[in-house]
Structure formats: C-alpha cells, structure tokens
Amino acid sequence: MTTDTYVVEPIEELLAEADPDQTLAPCGLRQLIIGPGALGAVADSVTRLLPAPQPGSVPPRVSLLVDRTRIARSGEDVKDLIQAQLAARFTVVRTVLDDGHAELHVVDSVLDEAAGVVLGADAVVAVGGGTISDIAKVAVQRAGAAGSTPVLVSVQTAASVDGYTDDVSVVLRDGVKRTIPSCWPDAVLSDTDVIAEAPEAMNRAGFGEMTSMLVAPADWRLASLVGIDPTYKPSAVRLLGMVGKDLESWSAGVREARPESVGALARALALRGIVTGVAGTTAVLSGVEHLISHMLDQYHGAHDEPIGFHGAQVGAGSVIAASAWDMLFERLAAAPGSRPHLAALDHGPARLRVLAAFERVDPSLRVAEECWRDYSAKLDVVGRGLARVGAMLEGWADVRGELRDLVRPAESIASALAGAGAPVSLSGLEPSVDAELGRWAVENCALMRNRFTVVDLLTLLGWWEAADVDEVLERAAQAAAAAAPEGK
C-alpha cells in the first residue's frame, strides 16, 4: 500500500525569493501537490477550492474530462479510481473526449465539446497528459466568459511537458500550432507513483522539455535587446535557475524511472510552467528548439504520420539551438564589424521562401499563408527597429557575456539528455526523423512564427545559407555523438 507522502509546494515562497521586487505577474495556481499518494487527494483538493456547502444543498457537480488512453497505477485504472473518489462527495459527469484520431488533438471541435460539457459545473477535474490539461484550461476560460467559472483541478499522469501549471494552451489552428491565453488551473496534483508507471518515453520526453531552459532564455533576451520583445524579465530567468540548479543530480534516475527522480522532474516541470505564467509569455522557455518541434509536428500531422513526443523533439532541438548559438558567438568574435543585410527584410524573396517551405506541408498553401502573416509582421518590426539591431551588434562585447551565460554548450545539453535516456538527435527520435526532413525543419523554423530568435539574427547577418545550416547540423551531430555514440 502506498504511503501518502505528497508535498504541497510553497509556490509563494519561491516566487518571493526569485522576484523580491514583484516584477512578475501574480500566480493563479493555488495548490501544487506532488509526491506518492497525491492521487488520493483529488477530492480533498476540490473540496478545499469550493465554497463551503450550505445545509440541505445539493452536492456540487464535477465535470471529469478524460481521453481514451488507459492510465494505470498498480494495475488499477486511474480514471476510474478518481471518478469513484469524487462520486463519494459530488455529482460526477465523465466525458471522454475523442477526435477520431489515435492521439487526441487540441482542435476547435474538441474545444467546443469540452466547453459545452463544463458549462454549469462547479468544478472540472482533468485527468491525463498535457493535451487534456490544455483543453480543460480553454473550456474553463470559456465557461468563465459565459458567466460560470468552475474551479479547475488538473491531475498529471506523466512528466512529459510543463504546460499543466501555466495559463496558456497550445492549440492546432489551420494545421499550425499556436499558443493562446487560457486560464490558470486552481490546483495541479502529480502522483509520482502514477508518473513512474507511465511509459518511459514520456518521462524521458519531459526531461527533453526541461532542456529548453538551457537555451530559450537567450532567444528571449536577444529579442529584447533588438527591441522586438519588451517582456524580458531577469527575475523569471532567476526563477528558472532555481528550478534547474540540481538537474544533473537526478537525470540518471529518470532513465531508471526512480520515483524520487521522477518526482524531481515533475516538480521542475511544474515550476517551469509557473515561470511561463508569471512571466506573461512562453518566450521564456520557447525558442528555436520549440520551433523545430512545431515544424516536425506540422509535417507529420499534415501527412497523417505518427507525431513524436513534443518534449523529446524539444530536447534534440535544444542541442541544435545551442549549436546555432555557438556558431554565432564564434563568427561575431571573428567578424566584430558585421552588420545586418537589408535584403533579408525584403518581402518578395521572403514570401517565396515561406511558400516554398510550407508547400510540402499543405499544397493548398493555406498553412504557408498563415505562417507568412506572422513572419511578414516580424520582418516589419525588425525593419522599423533596425537601428537597435545595429546598436546591439556594435556593442556586442557588452552583451555577449550575458547571452553566453543563458546558453548551455551543445555538448553539455547532449550529455544531460543521454544521462536521462532521452534522445539527443532528431534521428534518435521515435518516430525517427530522417536527415532531409530534419534539415527542412531546422532551416525553415524561423519562418513559421513572429518570435525573434538566434536563427533570425543569423539570417539578418547572411549566415543562414545552406552551408551555414549544414554547419549547425554538423556541430549538433558531433555533440550528440560525443554524448551517445550510438546516436540515440
């Protein structure tokens, strides 16, 4: 029998330590419960969040949102256990969301169904992976807009992503993944016994997701330096440093599915999600590495091919992103007088690049047009602020150290991934990504969104031609080979 040893995390204390000047937004997450036995606290959590019942009142109504995937703890169905636990106190309506695919997607039809069933509920309990969590957050947000705001409790069943604890959701619109505002969950519960029994690839993918914090903050800071993203907050980066300071000490335990290491991973991912929410932007943890993952998802989804674990793709993408940064640092050290190429901002050739890149995803060019809307807007903003880009390059010696500190070397990231048993290269993913598809995703990743990253700066400098992309991929391959000789 499992001993209840879960911990209620002191969110407020951590935020106060990292952000004494209160520059970050308030955290809407009221409870974060992690550890063995946390599954048994679901009904208690709902009870604490709801107003005290009036004498003679009917039991509160709870909407239980799940997908078709069976999740077990010691052979018992987790969803059935939670439903029985809730039914002892509340009226429970269980909804199995299904879009007809082997894997559930966050598409409008599913969001509409979820929003409909939670309307009028007193509480929503979402059980499953990041997809169910994202759907529930949108559904509760819509219920609030309709004048009925249920409390939201999310039960995490795998440590594969960090999106449980933030206030945004990733949705699929016109074949393109987009991050939209949704709402904070009121509580997140992570039972490490359940998570340890999840397929090992899921938790290892979660470790891959973790590695974005070793590169993405540099993209965020870069966008701030060139005047494109004014949201950069050092306090958010400090909070990330607190999350990842002991990462190497438990990475090997993730490979072996040790409950204490899985618990450390779940805690780290939860705190990462909170960072995204209080920073007010996903840019703090989403740069080149996420763009590469989104590109792969976009291609596989368009061709009805299996979509790999997001976190695993992010991990392999982090090695590539760090390699791009390494190349930038070396080239600017060798050519300190480098200046932006105005031709990179010309809409004509840029539009042709976008159309050519995404025609292989959607021959109708609908996806290409969606991406062009974002990319052309980015070009316009860069063009208007070109003086800022030039000033940053002129003062590169003053900012290089700060940016370098925000990027872990590619070899170090690859070594950490290999230690956790996570893929270190695109070819090591499941399903595997061949060299041609991987190169397409990397070469064109900056064309899909309006976020400014190291690839955009390399493009501006004329250093993102075919040979430059090949060099970055070769650097990443060497880092991966050194960390995992078998290439996985």
mmCIF file of C-alpha atoms in Angstrom, residues 22-347:
data_model
loop_
_atom_site.group_PDB
_atom_site.id
_atom_site.type_symbol
_atom_site.label_atom_id
_atom_site.label_comp_id
_atom_site.label_asym_id
_atom_site.label_seq_id
_atom_site.Cartn_x
_atom_site.Cartn_y
_atom_site.Cartn_z
ATOM 1 C CA GLN A 22 7.416 41.820 -7.629
ATOM 2 C CA THR A 23 8.042 42.443 -11.318
ATOM 3 C CA LEU A 24 6.260 39.220 -12.290
ATOM 4 C CA ALA A 25 2.528 38.723 -12.641
ATOM 5 C CA PRO A 26 0.613 37.038 -9.800
ATOM 6 C CA CYS A 27 0.453 33.251 -9.851
ATOM 7 C CA GLY A 28 -3.104 31.978 -10.177
ATOM 8 C CA LEU A 29 -2.216 28.405 -9.184
ATOM 9 C CA ARG A 30 -3.437 27.906 -5.627
ATOM 10 C CA GLN A 31 -2.295 24.343 -4.949
ATOM 11 C CA LEU A 32 0.634 22.307 -6.269
ATOM 12 C CA ILE A 33 0.712 18.804 -4.780
ATOM 13 C CA ILE A 34 3.487 16.406 -5.782
ATOM 14 C CA GLY A 35 4.539 13.010 -4.492
ATOM 15 C CA PRO A 36 3.431 9.438 -3.768
ATOM 16 C CA GLY A 37 -0.225 9.210 -2.828
ATOM 17 C CA ALA A 38 -1.227 12.520 -4.355
ATOM 18 C CA LEU A 39 -3.937 10.705 -6.321
ATOM 19 C CA GLY A 40 -5.847 10.206 -3.089
ATOM 20 C CA ALA A 41 -6.033 13.957 -2.509
ATOM 21 C CA VAL A 42 -8.098 14.859 -5.583
ATOM 22 C CA ALA A 43 -11.476 15.023 -3.824
ATOM 23 C CA ASP A 44 -9.945 16.885 -0.870
ATOM 24 C CA SER A 45 -8.440 19.404 -3.265
ATOM 25 C CA VAL A 46 -11.799 20.039 -4.938
ATOM 26 C CA THR A 47 -13.469 20.380 -1.541
ATOM 27 C CA ARG A 48 -10.939 22.966 -0.356
ATOM 28 C CA LEU A 49 -11.336 25.018 -3.512
ATOM 29 C CA LEU A 50 -15.151 25.098 -3.498
ATOM 30 C CA PRO A 51 -17.185 27.313 -1.169
ATOM 31 C CA ALA A 52 -18.442 25.615 1.983
ATOM 32 C CA PRO A 53 -21.774 23.893 1.220
ATOM 33 C CA GLN A 54 -24.964 25.289 2.684
ATOM 34 C CA PRO A 55 -27.149 22.991 4.822
ATOM 35 C CA GLY A 56 -29.525 20.992 2.642
ATOM 36 C CA SER A 57 -27.833 21.998 -0.624
ATOM 37 C CA VAL A 58 -27.398 19.519 -3.460
ATOM 38 C CA PRO A 59 -23.899 18.077 -3.983
ATOM 39 C CA PRO A 60 -21.683 20.173 -6.256
ATOM 40 C CA ARG A 61 -21.407 18.981 -9.861
ATOM 41 C CA VAL A 62 -17.971 17.917 -11.092
ATOM 42 C CA SER A 63 -17.144 17.551 -14.786
ATOM 43 C CA LEU A 64 -14.478 14.875 -15.243
ATOM 44 C CA LEU A 65 -12.569 15.291 -18.523
ATOM 45 C CA VAL A 66 -10.511 12.384 -19.892
ATOM 46 C CA ASP A 67 -9.381 10.886 -23.191
ATOM 47 C CA ARG A 68 -9.449 7.264 -24.380
ATOM 48 C CA THR A 69 -5.978 6.353 -23.137
ATOM 49 C CA ARG A 70 -5.959 3.904 -20.239
ATOM 50 C CA ILE A 71 -3.736 5.014 -17.358
ATOM 51 C CA ALA A 72 -2.915 2.538 -14.598
ATOM 52 C CA ARG A 73 -1.473 2.570 -11.108
ATOM 53 C CA SER A 74 -0.543 -0.878 -9.849
ATOM 54 C CA GLY A 75 -2.922 -2.353 -12.415
ATOM 55 C CA GLU A 76 -5.919 -0.200 -11.455
ATOM 56 C CA ASP A 77 -7.478 2.322 -13.823
ATOM 57 C CA VAL A 78 -6.548 5.781 -12.561
ATOM 58 C CA LYS A 79 -9.554 7.477 -14.135
ATOM 59 C CA ASP A 80 -11.956 5.011 -12.527
ATOM 60 C CA LEU A 81 -10.255 5.500 -9.153
ATOM 61 C CA ILE A 82 -10.606 9.267 -9.369
ATOM 62 C CA GLN A 83 -14.220 9.047 -10.519
ATOM 63 C CA ALA A 84 -15.109 6.794 -7.574
ATOM 64 C CA GLN A 85 -13.284 9.090 -5.156
ATOM 65 C CA LEU A 86 -15.155 12.139 -6.447
ATOM 66 C CA ALA A 87 -18.529 10.351 -6.603
ATOM 67 C CA ALA A 88 -18.426 9.821 -2.837
ATOM 68 C CA ARG A 89 -18.852 13.584 -2.378
ATOM 69 C CA PHE A 90 -20.047 15.112 -5.640
ATOM 70 C CA THR A 91 -22.272 14.521 -8.642
ATOM 71 C CA VAL A 92 -19.821 13.455 -11.336
ATOM 72 C CA VAL A 93 -20.304 13.639 -15.116
ATOM 73 C CA ARG A 94 -17.492 11.926 -17.024
ATOM 74 C CA THR A 95 -16.740 12.967 -20.600
ATOM 75 C CA VAL A 96 -14.373 11.031 -22.849
ATOM 76 C CA LEU A 97 -13.006 13.419 -25.466
ATOM 77 C CA ASP A 98 -12.188 11.848 -28.826
ATOM 78 C CA ASP A 99 -11.420 13.486 -32.168
ATOM 79 C CA GLY A 100 -11.314 10.200 -34.068
ATOM 80 C CA HIS A 101 -7.524 10.048 -34.249
ATOM 81 C CA ALA A 102 -5.216 7.670 -32.410
ATOM 82 C CA GLU A 103 -3.953 10.669 -30.444
ATOM 83 C CA LEU A 104 -6.230 13.468 -29.249
ATOM 84 C CA HIS A 105 -5.544 16.947 -30.688
ATOM 85 C CA VAL A 106 -6.477 20.368 -29.333
ATOM 86 C CA VAL A 107 -8.720 21.339 -32.234
ATOM 87 C CA ASP A 108 -11.815 23.536 -32.320
ATOM 88 C CA SER A 109 -14.323 20.664 -32.381
ATOM 89 C CA VAL A 110 -12.857 19.141 -29.218
ATOM 90 C CA LEU A 111 -12.626 22.522 -27.504
ATOM 91 C CA ASP A 112 -16.262 23.226 -28.341
ATOM 92 C CA GLU A 113 -17.358 19.880 -26.892
ATOM 93 C CA ALA A 114 -15.342 20.365 -23.709
ATOM 94 C CA ALA A 115 -16.600 23.919 -23.244
ATOM 95 C CA GLY A 116 -20.164 22.701 -23.579
ATOM 96 C CA VAL A 117 -19.931 19.918 -21.009
ATOM 97 C CA VAL A 118 -18.217 22.024 -18.306
ATOM 98 C CA LEU A 119 -20.730 24.854 -18.559
ATOM 99 C CA GLY A 120 -22.643 24.982 -15.290
ATOM 100 C CA ALA A 121 -20.266 22.659 -13.438
ATOM 101 C CA ASP A 122 -18.938 23.690 -10.037
ATOM 102 C CA ALA A 123 -15.599 22.043 -10.666
ATOM 103 C CA VAL A 124 -13.680 20.498 -13.547
ATOM 104 C CA VAL A 125 -11.182 17.690 -12.970
ATOM 105 C CA ALA A 126 -8.930 16.931 -15.939
ATOM 106 C CA VAL A 127 -7.029 13.645 -15.829
ATOM 107 C CA GLY A 128 -4.273 12.783 -18.287
ATOM 108 C CA GLY A 129 -1.498 14.372 -20.285
ATOM 109 C CA GLY A 130 -0.782 17.880 -21.458
ATOM 110 C CA THR A 131 -3.422 17.742 -24.197
ATOM 111 C CA ILE A 132 -6.271 17.160 -21.730
ATOM 112 C CA SER A 133 -4.845 19.874 -19.500
ATOM 113 C CA ASP A 134 -4.754 22.394 -22.358
ATOM 114 C CA ILE A 135 -8.318 21.527 -23.400
ATOM 115 C CA ALA A 136 -9.611 21.885 -19.843
ATOM 116 C CA LYS A 137 -7.991 25.298 -19.415
ATOM 117 C CA VAL A 138 -9.653 26.616 -22.567
ATOM 118 C CA ALA A 139 -13.003 25.077 -21.589
ATOM 119 C CA VAL A 140 -12.930 26.655 -18.127
ATOM 120 C CA GLN A 141 -11.911 30.006 -19.597
ATOM 121 C CA ARG A 142 -14.903 29.866 -21.966
ATOM 122 C CA ALA A 143 -17.201 28.916 -19.105
ATOM 123 C CA GLY A 144 -15.970 31.954 -17.214
ATOM 124 C CA ALA A 145 -16.698 34.183 -20.202
ATOM 125 C CA ALA A 146 -20.234 32.756 -20.191
ATOM 126 C CA GLY A 147 -20.684 33.720 -16.540
ATOM 127 C CA SER A 148 -19.961 30.350 -14.923
ATOM 128 C CA THR A 149 -16.426 29.789 -13.660
ATOM 129 C CA PRO A 150 -15.790 26.318 -12.237
ATOM 130 C CA VAL A 151 -12.646 25.582 -10.271
ATOM 131 C CA LEU A 152 -10.116 23.554 -12.251
ATOM 132 C CA VAL A 153 -8.081 20.673 -10.839
ATOM 133 C CA SER A 154 -5.606 19.018 -13.193
ATOM 134 C CA VAL A 155 -4.281 15.543 -12.388
ATOM 135 C CA GLN A 156 -0.933 14.976 -14.087
ATOM 136 C CA THR A 157 -0.269 11.395 -15.163
ATOM 137 C CA ALA A 158 3.092 11.761 -16.913
ATOM 138 C CA ALA A 159 6.018 14.158 -16.609
ATOM 139 C CA SER A 160 6.227 14.782 -20.340
ATOM 140 C CA VAL A 161 5.502 18.530 -20.628
ATOM 141 C CA ASP A 162 5.418 21.654 -18.456
ATOM 142 C CA GLY A 163 2.076 23.049 -19.566
ATOM 143 C CA TYR A 164 -0.013 21.827 -16.641
ATOM 144 C CA THR A 165 0.842 24.770 -14.405
ATOM 145 C CA ASP A 166 0.615 27.789 -16.705
ATOM 146 C CA ASP A 167 -2.225 29.931 -18.036
ATOM 147 C CA VAL A 168 -1.908 29.242 -21.759
ATOM 148 C CA SER A 169 -2.853 26.392 -24.091
ATOM 149 C CA VAL A 170 -1.331 25.098 -27.310
ATOM 150 C CA VAL A 171 -3.998 24.620 -29.977
ATOM 151 C CA LEU A 172 -3.987 23.459 -33.588
ATOM 152 C CA ARG A 173 -5.313 26.116 -35.962
ATOM 153 C CA ASP A 174 -5.228 25.689 -39.755
ATOM 154 C CA GLY A 175 -2.601 22.986 -39.326
ATOM 155 C CA VAL A 176 -0.321 25.273 -37.302
ATOM 156 C CA LYS A 177 0.325 25.062 -33.554
ATOM 157 C CA ARG A 178 -0.438 28.304 -31.767
ATOM 158 C CA THR A 179 -0.203 29.294 -28.107
ATOM 159 C CA ILE A 180 -3.288 31.124 -26.845
ATOM 160 C CA PRO A 181 -4.271 32.573 -23.449
ATOM 161 C CA SER A 182 -6.494 30.253 -21.428
ATOM 162 C CA CYS A 183 -6.549 30.185 -17.619
ATOM 163 C CA TRP A 184 -4.590 29.065 -14.593
ATOM 164 C CA PRO A 185 -5.596 25.743 -13.051
ATOM 165 C CA ASP A 186 -6.579 26.177 -9.424
ATOM 166 C CA ALA A 187 -4.710 23.019 -8.441
ATOM 167 C CA VAL A 188 -2.322 20.538 -10.033
ATOM 168 C CA LEU A 189 -1.752 17.120 -8.496
ATOM 169 C CA SER A 190 1.155 14.905 -9.564
ATOM 170 C CA ASP A 191 1.225 11.404 -8.087
ATOM 171 C CA THR A 192 4.778 10.184 -8.590
ATOM 172 C CA ASP A 193 3.696 6.540 -8.302
ATOM 173 C CA VAL A 194 1.424 7.048 -11.311
ATOM 174 C CA ILE A 195 4.034 9.055 -13.215
ATOM 175 C CA ALA A 196 6.734 6.448 -12.570
ATOM 176 C CA GLU A 197 4.481 3.839 -14.230
ATOM 177 C CA ALA A 198 3.992 5.986 -17.338
ATOM 178 C CA PRO A 199 5.742 4.764 -20.492
ATOM 179 C CA GLU A 200 9.434 5.536 -20.040
ATOM 180 C CA ALA A 201 9.496 7.512 -23.283
ATOM 181 C CA MET A 202 7.017 10.017 -21.833
ATOM 182 C CA ASN A 203 9.055 10.900 -18.748
ATOM 183 C CA ARG A 204 12.256 10.973 -20.759
ATOM 184 C CA ALA A 205 10.483 13.358 -23.103
ATOM 185 C CA GLY A 206 9.765 15.513 -20.073
ATOM 186 C CA PHE A 207 13.477 15.712 -19.424
ATOM 187 C CA GLY A 208 13.925 16.783 -23.033
ATOM 188 C CA GLU A 209 11.364 19.530 -22.451
ATOM 189 C CA MET A 210 13.426 20.633 -19.448
ATOM 190 C CA THR A 211 16.442 21.376 -21.618
ATOM 191 C CA SER A 212 14.751 24.270 -23.393
ATOM 192 C CA MET A 213 15.538 26.312 -20.282
ATOM 193 C CA LEU A 214 19.211 25.897 -21.183
ATOM 194 C CA VAL A 215 18.843 27.784 -24.491
ATOM 195 C CA ALA A 216 15.470 29.541 -24.900
ATOM 196 C CA PRO A 217 16.102 32.381 -22.394
ATOM 197 C CA ALA A 218 18.901 33.571 -24.692
ATOM 198 C CA ASP A 219 16.431 33.907 -27.588
ATOM 199 C CA TRP A 220 14.097 35.832 -25.273
ATOM 200 C CA ARG A 221 16.889 38.176 -24.186
ATOM 201 C CA LEU A 222 18.057 38.618 -27.784
ATOM 202 C CA ALA A 223 14.563 39.672 -28.857
ATOM 203 C CA SER A 224 14.599 42.177 -26.019
ATOM 204 C CA LEU A 225 17.988 43.597 -26.979
ATOM 205 C CA VAL A 226 16.891 44.271 -30.556
ATOM 206 C CA GLY A 227 13.664 45.890 -29.363
ATOM 207 C CA ILE A 228 11.231 43.275 -30.626
ATOM 208 C CA ASP A 229 10.056 41.742 -27.335
ATOM 209 C CA PRO A 230 9.780 44.133 -24.364
ATOM 210 C CA THR A 231 8.586 41.417 -21.963
ATOM 211 C CA TYR A 232 12.030 40.187 -20.834
ATOM 212 C CA LYS A 233 12.279 39.935 -17.044
ATOM 213 C CA PRO A 234 15.529 38.899 -15.276
ATOM 214 C CA SER A 235 13.514 37.681 -12.287
ATOM 215 C CA ALA A 236 11.890 34.995 -14.453
ATOM 216 C CA VAL A 237 15.326 33.788 -15.519
ATOM 217 C CA ARG A 238 16.433 33.739 -11.865
ATOM 218 C CA LEU A 239 13.447 31.549 -11.029
ATOM 219 C CA LEU A 240 14.437 29.189 -13.842
ATOM 220 C CA GLY A 241 17.927 28.996 -12.358
ATOM 221 C CA MET A 242 16.402 27.796 -9.091
ATOM 222 C CA VAL A 243 14.455 25.136 -10.981
ATOM 223 C CA GLY A 244 17.404 23.665 -12.880
ATOM 224 C CA LYS A 245 20.284 24.056 -10.459
ATOM 225 C CA ASP A 246 20.440 20.355 -9.498
ATOM 226 C CA LEU A 247 19.250 18.882 -12.800
ATOM 227 C CA GLU A 248 22.276 16.627 -13.321
ATOM 228 C CA SER A 249 21.894 15.050 -9.872
ATOM 229 C CA TRP A 250 18.634 13.286 -10.747
ATOM 230 C CA SER A 251 18.789 12.888 -14.531
ATOM 231 C CA ALA A 252 20.081 9.296 -14.350
ATOM 232 C CA GLY A 253 17.152 8.412 -12.095
ATOM 233 C CA VAL A 254 14.753 9.455 -14.850
ATOM 234 C CA ARG A 255 16.367 6.868 -17.129
ATOM 235 C CA GLU A 256 15.751 4.221 -14.447
ATOM 236 C CA ALA A 257 12.252 5.508 -13.543
ATOM 237 C CA ARG A 258 13.173 6.014 -9.885
ATOM 238 C CA PRO A 259 10.171 7.585 -8.119
ATOM 239 C CA GLU A 260 12.280 10.219 -6.374
ATOM 240 C CA SER A 261 13.853 11.326 -9.660
ATOM 241 C CA VAL A 262 10.502 11.272 -11.438
ATOM 242 C CA GLY A 263 9.205 13.440 -8.597
ATOM 243 C CA ALA A 264 12.076 15.882 -9.076
ATOM 244 C CA LEU A 265 11.284 16.018 -12.794
ATOM 245 C CA ALA A 266 7.577 16.614 -12.132
ATOM 246 C CA ARG A 267 8.422 19.406 -9.690
ATOM 247 C CA ALA A 268 10.849 21.033 -12.106
ATOM 248 C CA LEU A 269 8.349 20.906 -14.968
ATOM 249 C CA ALA A 270 5.619 22.309 -12.728
ATOM 250 C CA LEU A 271 7.783 25.233 -11.669
ATOM 251 C CA ARG A 272 8.769 25.850 -15.302
ATOM 252 C CA GLY A 273 5.108 26.155 -16.180
ATOM 253 C CA ILE A 274 4.606 28.650 -13.378
ATOM 254 C CA VAL A 275 7.527 30.693 -14.737
ATOM 255 C CA THR A 276 5.773 30.916 -18.097
ATOM 256 C CA GLY A 277 2.585 32.109 -16.435
ATOM 257 C CA VAL A 278 4.094 34.743 -14.168
ATOM 258 C CA ALA A 279 6.423 35.989 -16.916
ATOM 259 C CA GLY A 280 3.390 36.573 -19.103
ATOM 260 C CA THR A 281 4.942 34.900 -22.140
ATOM 261 C CA THR A 282 6.009 31.464 -23.319
ATOM 262 C CA ALA A 283 9.114 33.076 -24.846
ATOM 263 C CA VAL A 284 10.969 32.494 -21.584
ATOM 264 C CA LEU A 285 11.076 28.771 -22.404
ATOM 265 C CA SER A 286 10.281 28.597 -26.105
ATOM 266 C CA GLY A 287 12.833 29.470 -28.755
ATOM 267 C CA VAL A 288 14.447 27.723 -31.698
ATOM 268 C CA GLU A 289 14.132 24.305 -30.072
ATOM 269 C CA HIS A 290 10.338 24.615 -29.864
ATOM 270 C CA LEU A 291 10.080 25.924 -33.407
ATOM 271 C CA ILE A 292 11.872 22.809 -34.647
ATOM 272 C CA SER A 293 9.438 20.609 -32.722
ATOM 273 C CA HIS A 294 6.433 22.512 -34.089
ATOM 274 C CA MET A 295 7.767 22.146 -37.617
ATOM 275 C CA LEU A 296 8.028 18.371 -37.205
ATOM 276 C CA ASP A 297 4.521 18.171 -35.727
ATOM 277 C CA GLN A 298 3.194 20.251 -38.583
ATOM 278 C CA TYR A 299 4.741 17.979 -41.212
ATOM 279 C CA HIS A 300 3.743 14.701 -39.567
ATOM 280 C CA GLY A 301 0.212 15.908 -38.848
ATOM 281 C CA ALA A 302 -0.300 17.059 -42.429
ATOM 282 C CA HIS A 303 0.790 13.672 -43.741
ATOM 283 C CA ASP A 304 -1.205 11.621 -41.194
ATOM 284 C CA GLU A 305 2.021 10.247 -39.767
ATOM 285 C CA PRO A 306 2.658 9.497 -36.076
ATOM 286 C CA ILE A 307 3.601 12.591 -34.107
ATOM 287 C CA GLY A 308 6.527 12.215 -31.749
ATOM 288 C CA PHE A 309 6.677 13.320 -28.134
ATOM 289 C CA HIS A 310 6.948 17.091 -28.027
ATOM 290 C CA GLY A 311 9.493 17.102 -25.192
ATOM 291 C CA ALA A 312 11.741 14.575 -26.905
ATOM 292 C CA GLN A 313 11.776 16.744 -30.021
ATOM 293 C CA VAL A 314 12.497 19.821 -27.905
ATOM 294 C CA GLY A 315 15.472 18.060 -26.309
ATOM 295 C CA ALA A 316 17.028 17.193 -29.656
ATOM 296 C CA GLY A 317 16.149 20.699 -30.852
ATOM 297 C CA SER A 318 17.933 22.218 -27.849
ATOM 298 C CA VAL A 319 21.197 20.621 -28.959
ATOM 299 C CA ILE A 320 20.694 22.182 -32.402
ATOM 300 C CA ALA A 321 19.714 25.572 -30.959
ATOM 301 C CA ALA A 322 22.808 25.622 -28.755
ATOM 302 C CA SER A 323 24.909 24.745 -31.813
ATOM 303 C CA ALA A 324 23.432 27.727 -33.665
ATOM 304 C CA TRP A 325 24.342 29.985 -30.759
ATOM 305 C CA ASP A 326 27.858 28.544 -30.630
ATOM 306 C CA MET A 327 28.296 29.346 -34.314
ATOM 307 C CA LEU A 328 27.003 32.883 -33.815
ATOM 308 C CA PHE A 329 29.388 33.547 -30.919
ATOM 309 C CA GLU A 330 32.361 32.278 -32.907
ATOM 310 C CA ARG A 331 31.522 34.196 -36.070
ATOM 311 C CA LEU A 332 30.910 37.506 -34.333
ATOM 312 C CA ALA A 333 34.178 37.069 -32.453
ATOM 313 C CA ALA A 334 35.925 36.577 -35.812
ATOM 314 C CA ALA A 335 33.988 39.371 -37.587
ATOM 315 C CA PRO A 336 33.092 42.003 -34.960
ATOM 316 C CA GLY A 337 32.072 44.598 -37.546
ATOM 317 C CA SER A 338 29.230 42.527 -39.008
ATOM 318 C CA ARG A 339 26.061 44.403 -39.959
ATOM 319 C CA PRO A 340 22.516 43.374 -40.937
ATOM 320 C CA HIS A 341 21.785 42.604 -44.594
ATOM 321 C CA LEU A 342 18.797 44.689 -45.686
ATOM 322 C CA ALA A 343 17.976 42.126 -48.369
ATOM 323 C CA ALA A 344 16.869 39.732 -45.619
ATOM 324 C CA LEU A 345 13.925 42.058 -44.903
ATOM 325 C CA ASP A 346 12.659 42.210 -48.492
ATOM 326 C CA HIS A 347 9.096 40.851 -48.525
#
